[in-house]
mmCIF file of C-alpha atoms in Angstrom:
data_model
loop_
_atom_site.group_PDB
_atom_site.id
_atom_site.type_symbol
_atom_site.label_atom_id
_atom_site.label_comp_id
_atom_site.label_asym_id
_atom_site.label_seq_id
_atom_site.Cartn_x
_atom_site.Cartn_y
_atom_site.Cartn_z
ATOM 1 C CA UNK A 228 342.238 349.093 -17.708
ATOM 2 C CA UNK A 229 340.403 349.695 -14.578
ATOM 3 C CA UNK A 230 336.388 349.536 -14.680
ATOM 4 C CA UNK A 231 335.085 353.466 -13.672
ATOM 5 C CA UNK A 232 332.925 353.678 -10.733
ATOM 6 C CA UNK A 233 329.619 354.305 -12.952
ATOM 7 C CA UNK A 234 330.836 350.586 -14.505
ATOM 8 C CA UNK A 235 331.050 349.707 -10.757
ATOM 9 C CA UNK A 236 327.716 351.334 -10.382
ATOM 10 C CA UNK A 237 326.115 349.450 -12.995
ATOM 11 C CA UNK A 238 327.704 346.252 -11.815
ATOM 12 C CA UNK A 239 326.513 346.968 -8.489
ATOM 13 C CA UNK A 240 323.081 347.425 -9.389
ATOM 14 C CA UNK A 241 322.689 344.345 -11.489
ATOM 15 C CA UNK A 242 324.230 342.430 -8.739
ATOM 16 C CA UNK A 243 321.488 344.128 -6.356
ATOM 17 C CA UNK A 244 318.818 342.498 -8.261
ATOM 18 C CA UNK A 245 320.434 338.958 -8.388
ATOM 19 C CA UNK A 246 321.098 338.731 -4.470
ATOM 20 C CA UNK A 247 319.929 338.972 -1.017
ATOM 21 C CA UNK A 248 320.591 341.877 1.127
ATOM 22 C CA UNK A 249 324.266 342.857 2.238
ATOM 23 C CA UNK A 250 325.794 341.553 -1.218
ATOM 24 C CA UNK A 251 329.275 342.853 -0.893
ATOM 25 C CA UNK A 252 329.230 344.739 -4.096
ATOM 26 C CA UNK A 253 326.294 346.531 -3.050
ATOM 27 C CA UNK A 254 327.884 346.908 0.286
ATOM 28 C CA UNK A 255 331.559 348.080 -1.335
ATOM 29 C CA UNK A 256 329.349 350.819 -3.781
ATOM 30 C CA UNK A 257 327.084 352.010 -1.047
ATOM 31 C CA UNK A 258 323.727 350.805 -3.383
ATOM 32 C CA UNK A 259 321.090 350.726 -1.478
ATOM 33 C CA UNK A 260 318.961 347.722 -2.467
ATOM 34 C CA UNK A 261 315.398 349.438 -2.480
ATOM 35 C CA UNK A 262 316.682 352.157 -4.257
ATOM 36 C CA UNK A 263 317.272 349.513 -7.317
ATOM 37 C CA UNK A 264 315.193 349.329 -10.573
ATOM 38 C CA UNK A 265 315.971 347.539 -13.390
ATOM 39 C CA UNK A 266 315.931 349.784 -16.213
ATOM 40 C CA UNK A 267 312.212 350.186 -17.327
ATOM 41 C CA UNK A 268 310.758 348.974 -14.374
ATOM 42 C CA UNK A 269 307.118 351.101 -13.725
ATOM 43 C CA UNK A 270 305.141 351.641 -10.687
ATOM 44 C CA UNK A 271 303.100 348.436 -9.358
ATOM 45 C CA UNK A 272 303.674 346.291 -6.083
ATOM 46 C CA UNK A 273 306.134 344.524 -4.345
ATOM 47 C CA UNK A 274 305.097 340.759 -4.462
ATOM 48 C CA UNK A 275 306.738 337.659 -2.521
ATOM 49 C CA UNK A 276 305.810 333.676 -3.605
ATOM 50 C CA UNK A 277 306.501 331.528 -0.960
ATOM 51 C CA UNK A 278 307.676 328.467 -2.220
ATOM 52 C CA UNK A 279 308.899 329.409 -5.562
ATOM 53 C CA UNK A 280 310.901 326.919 -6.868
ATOM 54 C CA UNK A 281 308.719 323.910 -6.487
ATOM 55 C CA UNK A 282 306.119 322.602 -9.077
ATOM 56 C CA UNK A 283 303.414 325.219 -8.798
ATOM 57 C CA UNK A 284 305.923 327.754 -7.366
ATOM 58 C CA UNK A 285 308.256 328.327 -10.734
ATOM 59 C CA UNK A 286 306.184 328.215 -13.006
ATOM 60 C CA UNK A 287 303.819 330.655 -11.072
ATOM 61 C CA UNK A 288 306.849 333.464 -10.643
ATOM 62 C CA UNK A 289 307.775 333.175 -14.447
ATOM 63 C CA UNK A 290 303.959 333.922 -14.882
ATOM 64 C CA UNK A 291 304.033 336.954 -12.051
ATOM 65 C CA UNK A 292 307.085 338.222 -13.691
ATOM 66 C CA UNK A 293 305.290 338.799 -16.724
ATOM 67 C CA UNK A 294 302.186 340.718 -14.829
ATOM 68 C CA UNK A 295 302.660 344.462 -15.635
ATOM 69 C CA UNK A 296 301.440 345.215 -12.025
ATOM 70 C CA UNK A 297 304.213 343.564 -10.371
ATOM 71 C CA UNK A 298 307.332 346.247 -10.010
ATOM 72 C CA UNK A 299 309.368 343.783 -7.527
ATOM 73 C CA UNK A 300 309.180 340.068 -7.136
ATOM 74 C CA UNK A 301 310.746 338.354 -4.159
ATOM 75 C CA UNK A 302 311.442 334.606 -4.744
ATOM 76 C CA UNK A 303 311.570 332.496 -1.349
ATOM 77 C CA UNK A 304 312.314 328.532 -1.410
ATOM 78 C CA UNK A 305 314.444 326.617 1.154
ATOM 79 C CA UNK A 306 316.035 325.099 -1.792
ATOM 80 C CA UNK A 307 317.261 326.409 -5.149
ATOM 81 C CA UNK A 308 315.960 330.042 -5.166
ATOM 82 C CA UNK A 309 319.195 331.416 -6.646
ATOM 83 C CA UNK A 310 318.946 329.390 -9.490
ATOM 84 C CA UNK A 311 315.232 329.992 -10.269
ATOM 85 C CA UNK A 312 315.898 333.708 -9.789
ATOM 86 C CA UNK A 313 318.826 334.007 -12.311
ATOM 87 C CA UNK A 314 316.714 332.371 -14.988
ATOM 88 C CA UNK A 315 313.895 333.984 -15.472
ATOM 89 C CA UNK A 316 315.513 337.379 -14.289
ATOM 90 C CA UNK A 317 316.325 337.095 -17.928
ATOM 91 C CA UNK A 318 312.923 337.817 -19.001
ATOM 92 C CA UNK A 319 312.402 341.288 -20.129
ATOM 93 C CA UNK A 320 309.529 342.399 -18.563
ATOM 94 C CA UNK A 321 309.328 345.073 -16.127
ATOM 95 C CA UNK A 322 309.775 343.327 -12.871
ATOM 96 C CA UNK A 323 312.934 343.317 -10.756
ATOM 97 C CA UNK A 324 313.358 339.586 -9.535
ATOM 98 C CA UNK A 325 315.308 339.214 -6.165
ATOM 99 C CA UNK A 326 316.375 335.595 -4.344
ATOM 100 C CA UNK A 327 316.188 334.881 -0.703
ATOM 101 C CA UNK A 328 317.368 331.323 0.454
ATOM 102 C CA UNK A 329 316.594 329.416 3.826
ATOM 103 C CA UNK A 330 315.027 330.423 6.428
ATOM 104 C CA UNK A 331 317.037 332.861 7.590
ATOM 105 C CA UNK A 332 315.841 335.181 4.908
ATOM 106 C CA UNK A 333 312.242 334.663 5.311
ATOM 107 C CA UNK A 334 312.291 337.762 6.919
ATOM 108 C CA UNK A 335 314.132 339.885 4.522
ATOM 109 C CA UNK A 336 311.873 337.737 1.759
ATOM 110 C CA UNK A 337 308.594 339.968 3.227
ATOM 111 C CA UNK A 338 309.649 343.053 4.207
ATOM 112 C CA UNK A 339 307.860 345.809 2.526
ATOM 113 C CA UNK A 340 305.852 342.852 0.376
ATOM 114 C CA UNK A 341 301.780 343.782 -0.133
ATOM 115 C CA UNK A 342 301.014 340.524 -1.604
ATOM 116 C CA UNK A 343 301.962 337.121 -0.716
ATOM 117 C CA UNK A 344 301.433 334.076 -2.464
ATOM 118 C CA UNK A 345 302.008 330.685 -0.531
ATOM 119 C CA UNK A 346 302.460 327.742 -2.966
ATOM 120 C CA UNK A 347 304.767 326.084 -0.212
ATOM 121 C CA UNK A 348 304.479 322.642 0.254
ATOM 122 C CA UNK A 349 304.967 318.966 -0.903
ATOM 123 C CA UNK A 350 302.935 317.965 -3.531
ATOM 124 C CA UNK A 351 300.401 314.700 -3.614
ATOM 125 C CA UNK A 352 301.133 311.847 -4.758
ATOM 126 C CA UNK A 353 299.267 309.117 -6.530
ATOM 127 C CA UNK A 354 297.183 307.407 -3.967
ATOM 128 C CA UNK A 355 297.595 309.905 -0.835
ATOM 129 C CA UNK A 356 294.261 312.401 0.113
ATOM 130 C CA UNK A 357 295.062 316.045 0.877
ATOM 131 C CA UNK A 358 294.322 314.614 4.436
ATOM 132 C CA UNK A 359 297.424 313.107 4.134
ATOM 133 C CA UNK A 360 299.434 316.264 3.605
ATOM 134 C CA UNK A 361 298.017 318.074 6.153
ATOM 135 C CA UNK A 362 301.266 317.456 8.927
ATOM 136 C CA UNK A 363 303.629 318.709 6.548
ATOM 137 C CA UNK A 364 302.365 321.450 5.316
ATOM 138 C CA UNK A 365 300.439 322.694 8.654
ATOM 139 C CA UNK A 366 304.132 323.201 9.627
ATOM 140 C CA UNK A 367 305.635 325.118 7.122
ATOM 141 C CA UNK A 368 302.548 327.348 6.810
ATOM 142 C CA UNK A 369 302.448 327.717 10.117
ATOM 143 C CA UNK A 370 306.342 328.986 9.937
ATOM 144 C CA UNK A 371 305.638 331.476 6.930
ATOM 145 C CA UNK A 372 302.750 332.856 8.374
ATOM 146 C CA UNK A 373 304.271 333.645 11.650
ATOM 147 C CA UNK A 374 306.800 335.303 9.326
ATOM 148 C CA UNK A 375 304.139 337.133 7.603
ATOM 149 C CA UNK A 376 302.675 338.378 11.191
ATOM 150 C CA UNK A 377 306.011 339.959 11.649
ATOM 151 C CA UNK A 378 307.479 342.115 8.757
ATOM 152 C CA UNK A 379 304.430 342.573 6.316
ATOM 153 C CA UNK A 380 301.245 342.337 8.539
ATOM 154 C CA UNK A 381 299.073 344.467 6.103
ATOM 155 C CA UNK A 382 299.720 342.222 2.901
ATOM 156 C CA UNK A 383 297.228 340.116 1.548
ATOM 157 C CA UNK A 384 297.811 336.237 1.373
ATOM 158 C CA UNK A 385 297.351 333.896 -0.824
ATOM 159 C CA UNK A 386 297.080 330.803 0.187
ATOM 160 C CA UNK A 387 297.575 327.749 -1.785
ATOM 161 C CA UNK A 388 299.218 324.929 0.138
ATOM 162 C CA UNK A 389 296.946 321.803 0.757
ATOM 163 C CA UNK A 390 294.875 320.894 2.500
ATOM 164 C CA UNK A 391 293.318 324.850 1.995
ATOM 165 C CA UNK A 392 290.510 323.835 3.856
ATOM 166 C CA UNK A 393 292.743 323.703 6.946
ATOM 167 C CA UNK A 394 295.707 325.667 5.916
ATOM 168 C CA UNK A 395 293.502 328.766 6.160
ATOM 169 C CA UNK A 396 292.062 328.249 9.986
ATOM 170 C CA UNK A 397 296.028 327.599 10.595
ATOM 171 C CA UNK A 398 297.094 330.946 9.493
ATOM 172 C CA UNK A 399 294.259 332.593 10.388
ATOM 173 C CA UNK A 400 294.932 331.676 14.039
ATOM 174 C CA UNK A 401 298.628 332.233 13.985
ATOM 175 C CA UNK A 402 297.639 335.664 13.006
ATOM 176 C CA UNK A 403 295.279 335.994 15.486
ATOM 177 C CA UNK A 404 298.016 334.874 17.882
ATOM 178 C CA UNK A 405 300.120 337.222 16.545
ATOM 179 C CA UNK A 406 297.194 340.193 16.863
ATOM 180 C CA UNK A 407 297.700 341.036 13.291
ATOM 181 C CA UNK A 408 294.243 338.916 12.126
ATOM 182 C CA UNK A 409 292.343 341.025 9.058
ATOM 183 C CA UNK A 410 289.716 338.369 7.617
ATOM 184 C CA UNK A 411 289.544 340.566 4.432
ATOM 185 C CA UNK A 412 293.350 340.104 3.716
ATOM 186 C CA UNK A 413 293.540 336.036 3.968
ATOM 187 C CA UNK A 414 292.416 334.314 0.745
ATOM 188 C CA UNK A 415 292.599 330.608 0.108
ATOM 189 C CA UNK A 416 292.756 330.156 -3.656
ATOM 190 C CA UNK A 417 289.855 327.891 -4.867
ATOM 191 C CA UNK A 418 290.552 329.497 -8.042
ATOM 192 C CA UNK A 419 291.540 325.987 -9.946
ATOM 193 C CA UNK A 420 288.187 324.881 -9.168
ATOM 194 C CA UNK A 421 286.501 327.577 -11.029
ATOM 195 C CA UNK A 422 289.155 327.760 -13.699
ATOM 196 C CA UNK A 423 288.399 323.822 -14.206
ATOM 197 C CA UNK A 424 284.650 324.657 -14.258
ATOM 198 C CA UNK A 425 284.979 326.761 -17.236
ATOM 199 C CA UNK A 426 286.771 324.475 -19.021
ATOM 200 C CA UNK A 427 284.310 321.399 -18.543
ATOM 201 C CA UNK A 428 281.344 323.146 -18.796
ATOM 202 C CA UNK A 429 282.635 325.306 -21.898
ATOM 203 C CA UNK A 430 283.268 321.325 -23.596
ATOM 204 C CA UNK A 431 279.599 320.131 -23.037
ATOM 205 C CA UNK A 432 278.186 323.361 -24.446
ATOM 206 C CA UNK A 433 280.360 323.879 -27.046
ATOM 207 C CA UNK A 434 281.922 327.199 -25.949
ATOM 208 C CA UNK A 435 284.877 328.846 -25.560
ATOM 209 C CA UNK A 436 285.849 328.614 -21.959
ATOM 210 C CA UNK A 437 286.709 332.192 -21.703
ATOM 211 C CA UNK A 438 282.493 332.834 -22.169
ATOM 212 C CA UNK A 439 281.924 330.534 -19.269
ATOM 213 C CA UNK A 440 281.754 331.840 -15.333
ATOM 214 C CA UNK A 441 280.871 328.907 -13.678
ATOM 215 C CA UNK A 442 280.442 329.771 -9.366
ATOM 216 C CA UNK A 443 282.458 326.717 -7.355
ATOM 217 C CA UNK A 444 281.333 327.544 -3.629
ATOM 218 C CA UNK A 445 282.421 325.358 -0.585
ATOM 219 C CA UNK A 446 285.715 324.078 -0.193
ATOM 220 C CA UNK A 447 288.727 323.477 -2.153
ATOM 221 C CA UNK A 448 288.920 319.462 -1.822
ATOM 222 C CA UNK A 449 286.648 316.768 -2.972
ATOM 223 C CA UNK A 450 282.760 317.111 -1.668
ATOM 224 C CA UNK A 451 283.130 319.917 -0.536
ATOM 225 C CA UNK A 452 283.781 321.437 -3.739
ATOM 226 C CA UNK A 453 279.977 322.866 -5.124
ATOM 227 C CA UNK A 454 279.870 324.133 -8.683
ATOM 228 C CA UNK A 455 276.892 326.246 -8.912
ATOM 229 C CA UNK A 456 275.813 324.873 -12.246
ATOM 230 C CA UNK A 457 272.114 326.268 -12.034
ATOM 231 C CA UNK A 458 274.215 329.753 -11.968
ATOM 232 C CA UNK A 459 276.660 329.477 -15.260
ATOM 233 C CA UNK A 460 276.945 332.125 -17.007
ATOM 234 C CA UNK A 461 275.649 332.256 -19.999
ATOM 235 C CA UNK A 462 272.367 330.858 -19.014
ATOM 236 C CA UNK A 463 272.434 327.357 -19.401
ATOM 237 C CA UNK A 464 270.372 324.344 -18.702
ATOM 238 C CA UNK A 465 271.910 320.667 -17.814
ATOM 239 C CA UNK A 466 270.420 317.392 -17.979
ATOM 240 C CA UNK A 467 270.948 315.251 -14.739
ATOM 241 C CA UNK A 468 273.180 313.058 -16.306
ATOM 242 C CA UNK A 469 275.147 316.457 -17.589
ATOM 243 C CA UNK A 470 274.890 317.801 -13.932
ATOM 244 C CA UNK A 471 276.384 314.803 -12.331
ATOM 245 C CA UNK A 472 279.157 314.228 -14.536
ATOM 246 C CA UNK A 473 280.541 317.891 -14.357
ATOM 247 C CA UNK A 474 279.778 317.551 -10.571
ATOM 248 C CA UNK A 475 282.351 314.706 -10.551
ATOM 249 C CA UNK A 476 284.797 315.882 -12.760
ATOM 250 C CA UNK A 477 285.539 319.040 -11.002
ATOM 251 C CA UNK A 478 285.416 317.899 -7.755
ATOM 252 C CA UNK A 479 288.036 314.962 -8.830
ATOM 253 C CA UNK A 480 290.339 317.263 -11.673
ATOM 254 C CA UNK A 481 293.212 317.054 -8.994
ATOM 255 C CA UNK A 482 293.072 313.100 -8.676
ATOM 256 C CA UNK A 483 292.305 313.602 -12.680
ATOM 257 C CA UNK A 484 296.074 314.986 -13.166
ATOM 258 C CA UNK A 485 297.635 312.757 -10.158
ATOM 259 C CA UNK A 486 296.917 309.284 -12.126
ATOM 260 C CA UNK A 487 297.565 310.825 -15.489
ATOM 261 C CA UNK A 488 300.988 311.680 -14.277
ATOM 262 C CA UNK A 489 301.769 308.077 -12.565
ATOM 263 C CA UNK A 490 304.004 309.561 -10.042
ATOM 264 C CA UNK A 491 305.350 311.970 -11.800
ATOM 265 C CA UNK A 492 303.459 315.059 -10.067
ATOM 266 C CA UNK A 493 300.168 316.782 -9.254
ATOM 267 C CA UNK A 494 298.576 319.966 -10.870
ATOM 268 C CA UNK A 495 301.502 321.713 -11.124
ATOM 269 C CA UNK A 496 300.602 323.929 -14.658
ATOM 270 C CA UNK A 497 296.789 324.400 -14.132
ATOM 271 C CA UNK A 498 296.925 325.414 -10.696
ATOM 272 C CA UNK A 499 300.480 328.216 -11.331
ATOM 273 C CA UNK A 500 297.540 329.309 -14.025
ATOM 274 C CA UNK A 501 294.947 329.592 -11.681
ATOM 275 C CA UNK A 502 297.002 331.146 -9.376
ATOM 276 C CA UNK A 503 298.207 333.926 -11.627
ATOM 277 C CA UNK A 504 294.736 334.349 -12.297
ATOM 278 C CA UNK A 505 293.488 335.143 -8.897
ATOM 279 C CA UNK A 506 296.601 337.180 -7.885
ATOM 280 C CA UNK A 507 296.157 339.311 -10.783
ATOM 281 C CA UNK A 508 292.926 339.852 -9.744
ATOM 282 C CA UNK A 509 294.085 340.626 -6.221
ATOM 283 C CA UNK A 510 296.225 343.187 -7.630
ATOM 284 C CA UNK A 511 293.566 344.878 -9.561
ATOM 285 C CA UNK A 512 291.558 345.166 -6.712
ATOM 286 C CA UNK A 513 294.667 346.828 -5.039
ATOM 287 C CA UNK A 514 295.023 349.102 -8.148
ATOM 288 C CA UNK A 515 291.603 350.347 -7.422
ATOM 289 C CA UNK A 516 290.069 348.481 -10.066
ATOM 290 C CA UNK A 517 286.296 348.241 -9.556
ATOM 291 C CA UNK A 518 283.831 345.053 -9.582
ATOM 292 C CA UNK A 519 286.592 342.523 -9.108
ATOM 293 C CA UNK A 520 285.090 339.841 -8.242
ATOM 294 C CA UNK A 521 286.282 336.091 -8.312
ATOM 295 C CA UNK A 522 285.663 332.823 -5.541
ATOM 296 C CA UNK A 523 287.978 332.404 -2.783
ATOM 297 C CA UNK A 524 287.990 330.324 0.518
ATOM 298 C CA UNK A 525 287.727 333.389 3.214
ATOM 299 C CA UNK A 526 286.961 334.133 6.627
ATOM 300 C CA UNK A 527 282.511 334.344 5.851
ATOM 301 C CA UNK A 528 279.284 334.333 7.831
ATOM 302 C CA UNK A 529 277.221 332.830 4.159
ATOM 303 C CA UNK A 530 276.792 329.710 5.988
ATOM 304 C CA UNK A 531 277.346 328.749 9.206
ATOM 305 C CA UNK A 532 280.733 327.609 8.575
ATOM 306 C CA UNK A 533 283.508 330.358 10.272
ATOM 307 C CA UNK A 534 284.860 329.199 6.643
ATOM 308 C CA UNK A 535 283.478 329.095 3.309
ATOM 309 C CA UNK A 536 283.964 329.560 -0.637
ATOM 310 C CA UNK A 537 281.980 331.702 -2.573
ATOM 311 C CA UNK A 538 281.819 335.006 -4.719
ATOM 312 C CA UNK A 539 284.022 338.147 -3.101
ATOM 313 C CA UNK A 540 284.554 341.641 -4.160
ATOM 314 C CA UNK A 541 288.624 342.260 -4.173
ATOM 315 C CA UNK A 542 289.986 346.001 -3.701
ATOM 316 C CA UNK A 543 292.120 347.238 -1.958
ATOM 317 C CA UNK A 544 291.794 345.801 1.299
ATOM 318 C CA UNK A 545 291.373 342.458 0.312
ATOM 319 C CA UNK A 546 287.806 340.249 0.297
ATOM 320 C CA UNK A 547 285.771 343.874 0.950
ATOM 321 C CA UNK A 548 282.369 342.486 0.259
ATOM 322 C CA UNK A 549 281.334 339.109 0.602
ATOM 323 C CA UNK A 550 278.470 337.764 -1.540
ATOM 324 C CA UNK A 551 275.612 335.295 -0.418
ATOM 325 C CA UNK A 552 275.253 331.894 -2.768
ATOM 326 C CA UNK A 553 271.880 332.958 -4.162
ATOM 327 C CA UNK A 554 269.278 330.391 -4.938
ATOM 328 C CA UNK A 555 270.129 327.223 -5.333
ATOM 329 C CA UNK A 556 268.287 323.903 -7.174
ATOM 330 C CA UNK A 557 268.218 320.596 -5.165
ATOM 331 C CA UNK A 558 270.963 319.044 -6.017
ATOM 332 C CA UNK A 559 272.913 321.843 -5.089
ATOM 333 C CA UNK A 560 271.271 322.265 -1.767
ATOM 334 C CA UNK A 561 272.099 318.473 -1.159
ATOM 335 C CA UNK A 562 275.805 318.841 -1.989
ATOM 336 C CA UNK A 563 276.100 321.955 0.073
ATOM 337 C CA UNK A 564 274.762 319.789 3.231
ATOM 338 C CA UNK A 565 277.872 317.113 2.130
ATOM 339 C CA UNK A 566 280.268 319.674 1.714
ATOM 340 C CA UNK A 567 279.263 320.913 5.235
ATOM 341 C CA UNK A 568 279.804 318.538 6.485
ATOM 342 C CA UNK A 569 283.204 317.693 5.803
ATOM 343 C CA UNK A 570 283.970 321.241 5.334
ATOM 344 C CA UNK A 571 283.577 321.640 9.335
ATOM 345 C CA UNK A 572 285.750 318.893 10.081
ATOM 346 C CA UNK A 573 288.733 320.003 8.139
ATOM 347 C CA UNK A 574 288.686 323.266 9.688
ATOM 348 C CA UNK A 575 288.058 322.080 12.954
ATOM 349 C CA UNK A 576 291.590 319.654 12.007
ATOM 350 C CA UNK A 577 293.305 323.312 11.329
ATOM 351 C CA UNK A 578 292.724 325.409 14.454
ATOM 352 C CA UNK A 579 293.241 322.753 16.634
ATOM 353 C CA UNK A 580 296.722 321.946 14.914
ATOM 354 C CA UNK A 581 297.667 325.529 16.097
ATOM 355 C CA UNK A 582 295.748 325.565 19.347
ATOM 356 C CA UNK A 583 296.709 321.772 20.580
#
């Protein structure tokens, strides 16, 4: 018995979802691939991960698959993209979940996109700094971004690939290269940092986490990561001891996971959470949502810095308001001066890698 052409059609459109454009199903049943929806699918946006089937990168697109604001989720590895894609395409939440493979569909991987989340990258390793990452990974985020400068210009970025403290003066400048540069719309996610703040503090008060807002300011990498701890919310007093310890602790949770894993990975789990976390808020802010407001490495004039981390407003342009650090104790103002320090240097190590 031969199928009917609405069984072809079905077939078709299932098939639309799966694969990259020119499929030759779609192609034989004249489907157009944007006019595809899985069944149930609502309104939201069209999201791309960059590096989605690596460490941080699937377990952060089973997480965006399950956000209710995401309609259409492109998946982009070099490697094993089909594979990731057909799995959690099973899910059944409302996003339609589409595979693009290599290079050569980096391009098709963007087009139309409005966010874009960059995981890309190889992971640390026991022993190495996020110094020691940097030529790898100055590479391929110089490669997406140029990609990014060419078929979705007006999407917002998040960044995530380390060393963030130089990844973001790379693209920055390869937009700026490209003339495409908005400030508001390139965000280096620092959101780990807060999200291990919370948890910390939460444990020496006695809270649940989800109470806690802790501000980390700064950088995303050692020093130059500056929890605000005279500005937790709820109110809350620490004694020095208290202070320095949850200093330490946040600014080494990364090196925390590395040597608990003994070469088996980096913070793979935490940060695909944290990253959900500040994407979701990202797409609030595009929603319209008012008084978003999380901590992000952006383009900022709080400091001297042309870089910095601290409080910003999200809507629907991006970082729309940027907020100053408020007043801080002295031990704070003494870690901001080390974090300064080093901050400038790694940024310095980014727009020169583009400009050399």
């Amino acid at each position: 018995m031969q199928p009917t052409s609405e069984a072809n059609q079905r077939i078709a459109r299932i098939s639309a979802h799966l694969h990259p454009p020119n499929f030759q199903m779609e192609e034989s049943f004249s489907l157009r691939r944007e006019n595809c929806r899985a069944k149930g699918a609502g309104p939201g946006f069209k999201v791309a991960i960059l590096g989605a089937a690596g460490g941080i990168g699937q377990p952060l697109s089973m997480l965006m698959k399950m956000n209710p604001l995401v309609s259409v989720l492109h998946l982009y590895d070099v490697v094993n993209t089909p594979g990731v894609t057909a799995d959690i395409s099973h899910m059944d939440t409302g996003a339609v979940v589409r595979s693009f493979l290599g290079q050569k569909q980096l391009e098709d991987a963007l087009s139309g996109v409005e966010l874009v989340i960059i995981p890309a990258g190889v992971p640390r390793k026991p022993g190495m700094t996020r110094d020691d990452l940097f030529n790898i990974n100055a590479g391929i985020v110089r490669t997406l971004c140029e990609g990014i400068a060419k078929c979705c210009p007006r999407a917002i970025v998040n960044l995530i690939s380390n060393p963030v403290n130089s990844t973001v003066p790379i693209a920055a400048e390869v937009f700026k290269k490209a003339g495409t540069y908005d400030p508001k719309r390139l965000l280096g996610v620092t959101m780990l940092d807060v999200v291990r703040a919370n948890t910390f503090v939460a444990e020496v008060l006695g809270l649940d986490p989800r109470q806690v807002d802790v501000p980390v300011v700064g950088g995303h990498a050692g020093v130059t990561i500056l929890p605000l701890l005279s500005q937790v919310k709820p109110p809350s007093t620490f004694t020095p001891q208290e202070t320095d310890y949850l200093t330490a602790r946040i600014q080494n949770g990364g090196t925390e996971v590395v040597e608990a894993k003994a070469g088996a990975g980096s913070a793979t789990l935490s940060m695909a959470y944290a990253a959900v976390k500040f994407a979701d808020a990202c797409l609030r802010g595009l929603n319209g949502d008012q008084g978003v407001i999380e901590c992000a490495f952006v383009d900022s004039q709080v400091t001297e810095l042309p870089f910095f981390a601290s409080k910003v407003r999200l809507g629907r342009n991006g970082a729309e308001e940027i907020f100053p650090l408020g007043p801080l104790n002295e031990y704070e103002r003494a870690g901001l001066e080390k974090a300064k320090k080093e901050l400038a240097e790694s940024i310095q190590k980014g727009v020169s890698f583009i400009k050399k």
